[in-house]
PDB file of C-alpha atoms in Angstrom:
ATOM      1  CA  TYR A   1     -27.207  23.488  -4.929  1.00  0.00           C
ATOM      2  CA  PRO A   2     -26.955  21.771  -8.312  1.00  0.00           C
ATOM      3  CA  GLU A   3     -26.804  17.978  -8.320  1.00  0.00           C
ATOM      4  CA  PHE A   4     -24.422  16.230 -10.699  1.00  0.00           C
ATOM      5  CA  THR A   5     -22.710  12.994 -11.676  1.00  0.00           C
ATOM      6  CA  THR A   6     -19.007  12.626 -12.281  1.00  0.00           C
ATOM      7  CA  THR A   7     -16.773  10.438 -14.419  1.00  0.00           C
ATOM      8  CA  GLU A   8     -13.215  10.649 -13.079  1.00  0.00           C
ATOM      9  CA  PRO A   9     -10.284  11.128 -15.488  1.00  0.00           C
ATOM     10  CA  THR A  10      -8.414   7.987 -16.504  1.00  0.00           C
ATOM     11  CA  CYS A  11      -5.052   7.484 -18.160  1.00  0.00           C
ATOM     12  CA  GLY A  12      -5.171   9.709 -21.252  1.00  0.00           C
ATOM     13  CA  VAL A  13      -8.894  10.511 -20.998  1.00  0.00           C
ATOM     14  CA  GLY A  14     -10.299  13.597 -19.289  1.00  0.00           C
ATOM     15  CA  GLY A  15     -13.170  13.340 -16.843  1.00  0.00           C
ATOM     16  CA  SER A  16     -16.686  14.721 -17.176  1.00  0.00           C
ATOM     17  CA  ILE A  17     -19.372  16.338 -15.045  1.00  0.00           C
ATOM     18  CA  THR A  18     -23.061  16.165 -15.926  1.00  0.00           C
ATOM     19  CA  VAL A  19     -25.429  18.417 -13.990  1.00  0.00           C
ATOM     20  CA  THR A  20     -28.652  16.491 -13.310  1.00  0.00           C
ATOM     21  CA  THR A  21     -30.586  19.515 -12.003  1.00  0.00           C
ATOM     22  CA  VAL A  22     -32.523  21.016 -14.915  1.00  0.00           C
ATOM     23  CA  ALA A  23     -31.633  24.631 -15.679  1.00  0.00           C
ATOM     24  CA  ASP A  24     -31.272  27.055 -18.582  1.00  0.00           C
ATOM     25  CA  PHE A  25     -27.544  27.716 -18.071  1.00  0.00           C
ATOM     26  CA  TYR A  26     -24.680  25.813 -16.465  1.00  0.00           C
ATOM     27  CA  SER A  27     -21.317  26.949 -15.141  1.00  0.00           C
ATOM     28  CA  PHE A  28     -18.362  24.735 -14.242  1.00  0.00           C
ATOM     29  CA  ASP A  29     -16.091  27.591 -13.110  1.00  0.00           C
ATOM     30  CA  GLY A  30     -18.193  29.209 -10.385  1.00  0.00           C
ATOM     31  CA  GLY A  31     -20.184  31.484 -12.698  1.00  0.00           C
ATOM     32  CA  THR A  32     -17.382  33.086 -14.704  1.00  0.00           C
ATOM     33  CA  THR A  33     -18.648  31.489 -17.918  1.00  0.00           C
ATOM     34  CA  TRP A  34     -22.031  29.937 -18.771  1.00  0.00           C
ATOM     35  CA  THR A  35     -23.174  27.306 -21.270  1.00  0.00           C
ATOM     36  CA  THR A  36     -26.467  25.706 -22.233  1.00  0.00           C
ATOM     37  CA  SER A  37     -24.939  22.215 -22.050  1.00  0.00           C
ATOM     38  CA  PRO A  38     -25.307  20.403 -18.709  1.00  0.00           C
ATOM     39  CA  THR A  39     -22.126  18.402 -19.425  1.00  0.00           C
ATOM     40  CA  ALA A  40     -18.476  19.454 -19.277  1.00  0.00           C
ATOM     41  CA  THR A  41     -16.032  16.977 -20.810  1.00  0.00           C
ATOM     42  CA  ASN A  42     -12.295  16.341 -21.099  1.00  0.00           C
ATOM     43  CA  LEU A  43     -11.716  17.767 -17.615  1.00  0.00           C
ATOM     44  CA  ALA A  44      -8.295  17.616 -15.997  1.00  0.00           C
ATOM     45  CA  PRO A  45      -7.849  16.760 -12.313  1.00  0.00           C
ATOM     46  CA  GLY A  46      -8.824  19.688 -10.104  1.00  0.00           C
ATOM     47  CA  SER A  47     -11.701  21.455  -8.368  1.00  0.00           C
ATOM     48  CA  TYR A  48     -14.830  22.488 -10.263  1.00  0.00           C
ATOM     49  CA  PRO A  49     -17.332  24.927  -8.697  1.00  0.00           C
ATOM     50  CA  ILE A  50     -20.706  24.193 -10.330  1.00  0.00           C
ATOM     51  CA  ARG A  51     -23.598  26.662 -10.559  1.00  0.00           C
ATOM     52  CA  ILE A  52     -26.845  26.805 -12.503  1.00  0.00           C
ATOM     53  CA  LYS A  53     -28.872  29.820 -13.695  1.00  0.00           C
ATOM     54  CA  SER A  54     -32.450  30.275 -14.829  1.00  0.00           C
ATOM     55  CA  ALA A  55     -33.473  32.300 -17.898  1.00  0.00           C
ATOM     56  CA  SER A  56     -34.627  35.057 -15.516  1.00  0.00           C
ATOM     57  CA  GLY A  57     -31.103  35.306 -14.019  1.00  0.00           C
ATOM     58  CA  CYS A  58     -31.576  33.453 -10.699  1.00  0.00           C
ATOM     59  CA  ILE A  59     -28.256  31.804  -9.785  1.00  0.00           C
ATOM     60  CA  SER A  60     -27.868  28.796  -7.481  1.00  0.00           C
ATOM     61  CA  ASN A  61     -25.494  28.278  -4.615  1.00  0.00           C
ATOM     62  CA  THR A  62     -22.260  26.541  -5.575  1.00  0.00           C
ATOM     63  CA  SER A  63     -21.687  22.779  -5.512  1.00  0.00           C
ATOM     64  CA  TYR A  64     -18.117  21.520  -5.777  1.00  0.00           C
ATOM     65  CA  ASP A  65     -16.678  18.548  -7.583  1.00  0.00           C
ATOM     66  CA  TRP A  66     -13.097  17.366  -7.179  1.00  0.00           C
ATOM     67  CA  MET A  67     -11.523  15.393  -9.998  1.00  0.00           C
ATOM     68  CA  TYR A  68      -8.625  13.287  -8.768  1.00  0.00           C
ATOM     69  CA  GLU A  69      -5.483  12.492 -10.705  1.00  0.00           C
ATOM     70  CA  PHE A  70      -5.543   9.007 -12.187  1.00  0.00           C
ATOM     71  CA  HIS A  71      -2.782   6.533 -11.347  1.00  0.00           C
ATOM     72  CA  SER A  72      -2.092   3.167 -12.875  1.00  0.00           C
ATOM     73  CA  PRO A  73      -2.151   0.310 -10.363  1.00  0.00           C
ATOM     74  CA  ALA A  74       1.000  -0.185  -8.321  1.00  0.00           C
ATOM     75  CA  PRO A  75       3.356  -2.536 -10.169  1.00  0.00           C
ATOM     76  CA  THR A  76       4.024  -6.062  -8.983  1.00  0.00           C
ATOM     77  CA  TYR A  77       7.617  -7.203  -8.690  1.00  0.00           C
ATOM     78  CA  THR A  78      10.025  -9.938  -7.726  1.00  0.00           C
ATOM     79  CA  SER A  79      13.439  -9.261  -6.253  1.00  0.00           C
ATOM     80  CA  THR A  80      16.732 -11.006  -5.638  1.00  0.00           C
ATOM     81  CA  PRO A  81      18.935  -9.608  -2.868  1.00  0.00           C
ATOM     82  CA  PRO A  82      22.612  -8.749  -3.361  1.00  0.00           C
ATOM     83  CA  TYR A  83      24.797 -11.721  -2.455  1.00  0.00           C
ATOM     84  CA  CYS A  84      28.549 -12.144  -2.023  1.00  0.00           C
ATOM     85  CA  GLY A  85      29.500  -9.079  -4.049  1.00  0.00           C
ATOM     86  CA  ASN A  86      26.891  -9.666  -6.756  1.00  0.00           C
ATOM     87  CA  GLY A  87      24.228  -6.993  -7.092  1.00  0.00           C
ATOM     88  CA  GLY A  88      20.565  -7.680  -6.550  1.00  0.00           C
ATOM     89  CA  THR A  89      17.724  -7.391  -9.065  1.00  0.00           C
ATOM     90  CA  ILE A  90      14.177  -6.076  -9.176  1.00  0.00           C
ATOM     91  CA  SER A  91      11.895  -7.368 -11.962  1.00  0.00           C
ATOM     92  CA  VAL A  92       8.637  -5.480 -12.554  1.00  0.00           C
ATOM     93  CA  THR A  93       5.429  -6.804 -14.115  1.00  0.00           C
ATOM     94  CA  SER A  94       3.210  -4.121 -15.660  1.00  0.00           C
ATOM     95  CA  THR A  95       1.423  -3.244 -18.875  1.00  0.00           C
ATOM     96  CA  ASP A  96       2.976   0.246 -18.746  1.00  0.00           C
ATOM     97  CA  PRO A  97       5.998   0.575 -21.064  1.00  0.00           C
ATOM     98  CA  GLU A  98       8.360   2.599 -18.825  1.00  0.00           C
ATOM     99  CA  PHE A  99       9.922   1.807 -15.464  1.00  0.00           C
ATOM    100  CA  SER A 100      11.603   3.769 -12.684  1.00  0.00           C
ATOM    101  CA  PHE A 101      13.497   2.379  -9.723  1.00  0.00           C
ATOM    102  CA  ASP A 102      14.263   5.779  -8.141  1.00  0.00           C
ATOM    103  CA  GLY A 103      10.803   7.284  -7.643  1.00  0.00           C
ATOM    104  CA  GLY A 104      10.430   8.746 -11.127  1.00  0.00           C
ATOM    105  CA  ILE A 105      13.727  10.631 -11.331  1.00  0.00           C
ATOM    106  CA  THR A 106      14.914   8.458 -14.222  1.00  0.00           C
ATOM    107  CA  TRP A 107      12.950   6.164 -16.563  1.00  0.00           C
ATOM    108  CA  SER A 108      13.885   3.083 -18.576  1.00  0.00           C
ATOM    109  CA  ASN A 109      12.200   0.780 -21.090  1.00  0.00           C
ATOM    110  CA  SER A 110      13.572  -2.217 -19.201  1.00  0.00           C
ATOM    111  CA  PRO A 111      11.402  -3.768 -16.468  1.00  0.00           C
ATOM    112  CA  ILE A 112      14.503  -5.229 -14.799  1.00  0.00           C
ATOM    113  CA  ALA A 113      17.072  -3.365 -12.706  1.00  0.00           C
ATOM    114  CA  THR A 114      20.262  -5.311 -12.078  1.00  0.00           C
ATOM    115  CA  ASN A 115      23.470  -5.051 -10.061  1.00  0.00           C
ATOM    116  CA  LEU A 116      21.679  -3.196  -7.258  1.00  0.00           C
ATOM    117  CA  PRO A 117      23.389  -2.683  -3.893  1.00  0.00           C
ATOM    118  CA  GLU A 118      21.568  -3.085  -0.604  1.00  0.00           C
ATOM    119  CA  GLY A 119      19.083  -0.263  -0.057  1.00  0.00           C
ATOM    120  CA  TYR A 120      15.626   1.197  -0.660  1.00  0.00           C
ATOM    121  CA  TYR A 121      14.127   1.445  -4.151  1.00  0.00           C
ATOM    122  CA  GLU A 122      10.941   3.289  -5.114  1.00  0.00           C
ATOM    123  CA  VAL A 123       9.484   1.409  -8.072  1.00  0.00           C
ATOM    124  CA  MET A 124       6.989   3.079 -10.453  1.00  0.00           C
ATOM    125  CA  THR A 125       5.684   2.575 -13.976  1.00  0.00           C
ATOM    126  CA  ARG A 126       4.630   5.165 -16.548  1.00  0.00           C
ATOM    127  CA  ASN A 127       2.692   5.403 -19.759  1.00  0.00           C
ATOM    128  CA  SER A 128       4.080   8.670 -21.151  1.00  0.00           C
ATOM    129  CA  VAL A 129       1.951   8.434 -24.310  1.00  0.00           C
ATOM    130  CA  LEU A 130      -1.248   8.533 -22.262  1.00  0.00           C
ATOM    131  CA  GLY A 131       0.260  10.686 -19.519  1.00  0.00           C
ATOM    132  CA  CYS A 132      -0.043   8.693 -16.308  1.00  0.00           C
ATOM    133  CA  THR A 133       2.168   7.066 -13.711  1.00  0.00           C
ATOM    134  CA  SER A 134       1.528   4.291 -11.219  1.00  0.00           C
ATOM    135  CA  TYR A 135       1.451   4.447  -7.474  1.00  0.00           C
ATOM    136  CA  SER A 136       4.860   3.692  -5.955  1.00  0.00           C
ATOM    137  CA  VAL A 137       5.985   0.411  -4.459  1.00  0.00           C
ATOM    138  CA  TYR A 138       8.880   0.537  -1.993  1.00  0.00           C
ATOM    139  CA  VAL A 139      11.367  -2.320  -2.151  1.00  0.00           C
ATOM    140  CA  TYR A 140      14.239  -2.885   0.283  1.00  0.00           C
ATOM    141  CA  LEU A 141      17.042  -5.174  -0.815  1.00  0.00           C
ATOM    142  CA  TYR A 142      18.968  -6.683   2.082  1.00  0.00           C
ATOM    143  CA  GLU A 143      22.530  -7.923   1.593  1.00  0.00           C
ATOM    144  CA  ASN A 144      22.360 -11.715   1.721  1.00  0.00           C
ATOM    145  CA  PHE A 145      25.404 -13.267   3.374  1.00  0.00           C
ATOM    146  CA  GLN A 146      26.706 -16.817   3.477  1.00  0.00           C
ATOM    147  CA  PRO A 147      25.398 -18.654   6.526  1.00  0.00           C
ATOM    148  CA  SER A 148      27.789 -18.786   9.461  1.00  0.00           C
ATOM    149  CA  PRO A 149      29.862 -21.959   9.383  1.00  0.00           C
ATOM    150  CA  TYR A 150      29.661 -24.597  12.098  1.00  0.00           C
ATOM    151  CA  PHE A 151      32.945 -25.190  13.808  1.00  0.00           C
ATOM    152  CA  THR A 152      34.584 -27.010  16.682  1.00  0.00           C
ATOM    153  CA  VAL A 153      37.362 -25.484  18.737  1.00  0.00           C
ATOM    154  CA  ILE A 154      39.895 -27.464  20.748  1.00  0.00           C
ATOM    155  CA  GLN A 155      41.777 -25.108  23.012  1.00  0.00           C
ATOM    156  CA  PRO A 156      45.547 -25.487  23.183  1.00  0.00           C
ATOM    157  CA  THR A 157      47.154 -26.739  26.349  1.00  0.00           C
ATOM    158  CA  CYS A 158      50.727 -26.619  27.525  1.00  0.00           C
ATOM    159  CA  THR A 159      51.465 -29.910  25.766  1.00  0.00           C
ATOM    160  CA  THR A 160      49.101 -29.912  22.745  1.00  0.00           C
ATOM    161  CA  ALA A 161      48.347 -27.534  19.972  1.00  0.00           C
ATOM    162  CA  GLY A 162      44.801 -26.290  19.605  1.00  0.00           C
ATOM    163  CA  SER A 163      42.673 -26.747  16.512  1.00  0.00           C
ATOM    164  CA  ILE A 164      39.564 -25.397  14.753  1.00  0.00           C
ATOM    165  CA  THR A 165      37.517 -27.761  12.606  1.00  0.00           C
ATOM    166  CA  ILE A 166      34.943 -26.252  10.237  1.00  0.00           C
ATOM    167  CA  THR A 167      32.069 -28.538   9.306  1.00  0.00           C
TER     168      THR A 167
END
């Protein structure tokens, strides 16, 4: 089994695999194609079956490497709940230039969503130039109501009217 080292893909940069077992030929697709270079570069996320071959044609067993998709860090945010008919807000802090508040269905250049009703929001960021998105953050905005008033009730009787005093 060939031994190797891996550099995972990052935002806008493909990953690489370097086979550390010395051989005459190297394959990064299970033996379909061969090269004399022990390094494959600019690799997209996915599975890579690695094999080596000697000049006399002896082929190794297969080692596998899995390149994982890169994600930007989850964005940080602050939120203000909806209150008395006014919508809430979510403000995102990120170095990525695009923002989604619906799980990536729509994107905006504004890091602030306003006039939001009570509900769940899936917040993400994206750098479309480099081709990566962040992990999601789930935000729930609860409707914020006025506190219940304090009051005193005097029950009516046959001879007096009742009253309610709000304090």
